[in-house]
XYZ file of N, CA and C in Angstrom:
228
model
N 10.723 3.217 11.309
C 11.820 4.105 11.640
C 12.960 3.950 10.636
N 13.393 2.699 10.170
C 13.930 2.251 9.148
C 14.209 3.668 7.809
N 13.087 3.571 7.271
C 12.587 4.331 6.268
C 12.243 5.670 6.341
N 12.272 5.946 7.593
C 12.375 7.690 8.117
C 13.800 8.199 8.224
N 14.907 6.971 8.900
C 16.148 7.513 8.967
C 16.882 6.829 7.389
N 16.335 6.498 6.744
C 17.241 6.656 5.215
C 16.678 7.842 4.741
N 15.840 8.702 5.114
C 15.242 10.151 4.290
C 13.634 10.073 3.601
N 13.060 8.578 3.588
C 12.277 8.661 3.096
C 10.857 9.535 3.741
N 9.766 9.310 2.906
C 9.215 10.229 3.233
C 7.933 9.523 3.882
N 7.847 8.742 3.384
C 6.244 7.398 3.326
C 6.847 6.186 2.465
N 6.001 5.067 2.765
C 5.791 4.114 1.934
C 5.267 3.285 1.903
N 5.321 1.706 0.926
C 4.205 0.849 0.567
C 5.011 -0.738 1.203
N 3.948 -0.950 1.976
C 3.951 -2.213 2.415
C 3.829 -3.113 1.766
N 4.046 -4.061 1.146
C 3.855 -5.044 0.308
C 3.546 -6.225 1.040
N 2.847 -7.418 1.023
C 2.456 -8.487 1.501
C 2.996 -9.288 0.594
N 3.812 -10.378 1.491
C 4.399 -11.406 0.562
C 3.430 -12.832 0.112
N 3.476 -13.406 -1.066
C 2.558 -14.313 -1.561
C 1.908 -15.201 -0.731
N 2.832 -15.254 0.728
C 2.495 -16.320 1.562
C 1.334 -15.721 2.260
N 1.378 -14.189 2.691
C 0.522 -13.674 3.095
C -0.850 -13.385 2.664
N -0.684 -13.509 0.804
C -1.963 -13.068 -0.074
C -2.663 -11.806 0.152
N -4.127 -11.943 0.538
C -4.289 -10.541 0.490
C -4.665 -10.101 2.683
N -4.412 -11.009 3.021
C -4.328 -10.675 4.864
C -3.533 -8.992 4.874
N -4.631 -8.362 5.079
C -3.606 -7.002 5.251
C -4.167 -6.454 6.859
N -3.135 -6.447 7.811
C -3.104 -6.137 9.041
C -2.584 -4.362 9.489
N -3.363 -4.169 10.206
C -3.098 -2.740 10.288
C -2.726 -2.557 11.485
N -1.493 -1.827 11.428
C -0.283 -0.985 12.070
C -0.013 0.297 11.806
N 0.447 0.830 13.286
C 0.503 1.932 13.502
C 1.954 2.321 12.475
N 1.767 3.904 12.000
C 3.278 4.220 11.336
C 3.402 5.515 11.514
N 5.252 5.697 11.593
C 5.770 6.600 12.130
C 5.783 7.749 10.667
N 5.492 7.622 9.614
C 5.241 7.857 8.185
C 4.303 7.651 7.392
N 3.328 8.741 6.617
C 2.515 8.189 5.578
C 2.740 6.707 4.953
N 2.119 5.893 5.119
C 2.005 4.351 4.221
C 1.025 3.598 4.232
N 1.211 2.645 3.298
C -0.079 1.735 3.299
C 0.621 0.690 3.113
N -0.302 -0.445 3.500
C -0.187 -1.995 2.842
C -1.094 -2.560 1.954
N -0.327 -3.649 1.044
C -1.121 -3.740 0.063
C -1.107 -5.431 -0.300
N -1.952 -6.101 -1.064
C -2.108 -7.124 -0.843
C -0.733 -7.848 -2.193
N -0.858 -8.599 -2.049
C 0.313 -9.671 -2.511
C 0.303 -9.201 -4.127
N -0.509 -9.383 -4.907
C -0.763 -9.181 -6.298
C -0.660 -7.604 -6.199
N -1.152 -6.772 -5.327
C -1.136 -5.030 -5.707
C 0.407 -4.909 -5.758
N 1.273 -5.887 -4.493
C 2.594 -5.446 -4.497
C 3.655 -5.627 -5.768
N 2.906 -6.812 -6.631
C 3.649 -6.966 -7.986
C 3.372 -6.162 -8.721
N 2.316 -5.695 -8.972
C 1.965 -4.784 -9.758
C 2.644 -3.651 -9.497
N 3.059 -2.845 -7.966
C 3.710 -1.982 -8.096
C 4.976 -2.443 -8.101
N 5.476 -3.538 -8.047
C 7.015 -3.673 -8.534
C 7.011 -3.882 -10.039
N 5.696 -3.687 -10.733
C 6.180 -3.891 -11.749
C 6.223 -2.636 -12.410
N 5.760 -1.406 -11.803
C 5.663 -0.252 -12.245
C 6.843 0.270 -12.485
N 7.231 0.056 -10.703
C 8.777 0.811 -10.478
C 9.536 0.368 -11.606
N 9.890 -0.964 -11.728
C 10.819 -1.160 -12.942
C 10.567 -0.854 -14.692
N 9.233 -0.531 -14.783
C 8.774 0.143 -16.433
C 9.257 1.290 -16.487
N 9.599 2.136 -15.568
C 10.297 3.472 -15.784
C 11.030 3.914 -15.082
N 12.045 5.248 -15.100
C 12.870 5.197 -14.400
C 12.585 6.367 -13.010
N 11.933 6.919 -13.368
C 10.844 8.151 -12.766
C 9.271 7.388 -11.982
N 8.758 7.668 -10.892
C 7.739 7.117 -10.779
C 7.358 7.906 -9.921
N 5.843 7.767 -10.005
C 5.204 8.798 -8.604
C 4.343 8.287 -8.137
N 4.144 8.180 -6.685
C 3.019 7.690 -5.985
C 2.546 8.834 -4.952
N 0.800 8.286 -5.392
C 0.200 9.212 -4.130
C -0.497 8.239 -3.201
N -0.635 8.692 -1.854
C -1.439 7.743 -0.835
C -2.692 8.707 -0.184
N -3.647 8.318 -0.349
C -4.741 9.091 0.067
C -4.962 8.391 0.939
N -5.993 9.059 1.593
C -6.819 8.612 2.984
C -7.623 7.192 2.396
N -7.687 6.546 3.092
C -8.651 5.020 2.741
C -10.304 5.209 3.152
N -10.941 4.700 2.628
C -12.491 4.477 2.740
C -12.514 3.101 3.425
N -13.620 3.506 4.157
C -14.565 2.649 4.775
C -15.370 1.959 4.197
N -15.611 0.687 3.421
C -17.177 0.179 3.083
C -17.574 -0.647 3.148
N -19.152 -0.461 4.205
C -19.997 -1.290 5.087
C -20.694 -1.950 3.908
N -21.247 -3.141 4.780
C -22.615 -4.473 3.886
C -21.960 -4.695 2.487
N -20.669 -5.292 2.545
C -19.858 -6.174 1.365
C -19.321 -7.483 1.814
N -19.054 -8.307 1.518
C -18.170 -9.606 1.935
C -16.787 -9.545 0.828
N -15.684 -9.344 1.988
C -15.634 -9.495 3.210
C -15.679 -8.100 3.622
N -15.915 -7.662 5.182
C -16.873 -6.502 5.596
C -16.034 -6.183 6.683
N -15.627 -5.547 7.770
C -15.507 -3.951 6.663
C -14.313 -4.123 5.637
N -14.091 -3.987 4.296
C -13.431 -3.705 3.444
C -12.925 -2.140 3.235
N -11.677 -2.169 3.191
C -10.849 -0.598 3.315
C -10.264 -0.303 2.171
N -11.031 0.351 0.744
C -10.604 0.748 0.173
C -9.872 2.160 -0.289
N -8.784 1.837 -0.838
C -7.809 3.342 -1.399
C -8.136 4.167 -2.163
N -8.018 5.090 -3.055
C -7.995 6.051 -3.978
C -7.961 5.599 -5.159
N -8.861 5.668 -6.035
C -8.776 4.601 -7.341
C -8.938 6.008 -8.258
């Protein structure tokens, strides 16, 4: 709700190092995702390479018979 009443539109969960890659799924009042500890540096490291940035969030995949299982991958 936070992030709906500053105007935003969606956004990215970040997991802090302590967390690694534990990504727990919650309900949201806004398009978003969470992302594991290293994805979240990487996108902080985006945001700060430019001053313009764009993100898209697609629907996530399902994929069965991998370890670890079910694994929920994004839009690559």
């Amino acid at each position: 709700m936070e992030v709906k009443q500053a105007g935003g539109i969606g956004y990215i969960l970040g997991n802090s190092p302590a967390n690694g890659a534990e990504l727990i799924v919650d309900a949201h009042v806004l398009p978003a995702t969470a992302v594991t500890s290293d994805d979240a540096i990487k996108i902080l490291q985006y945001k700060n390479s430019t001053k313009t940035q764009t993100v898209y969030i697609y629907p996530g995949k399902t994929v069965l018979q991998v370890k670890p299982a079910p694994l929920t991958l994004g839009h690559k």
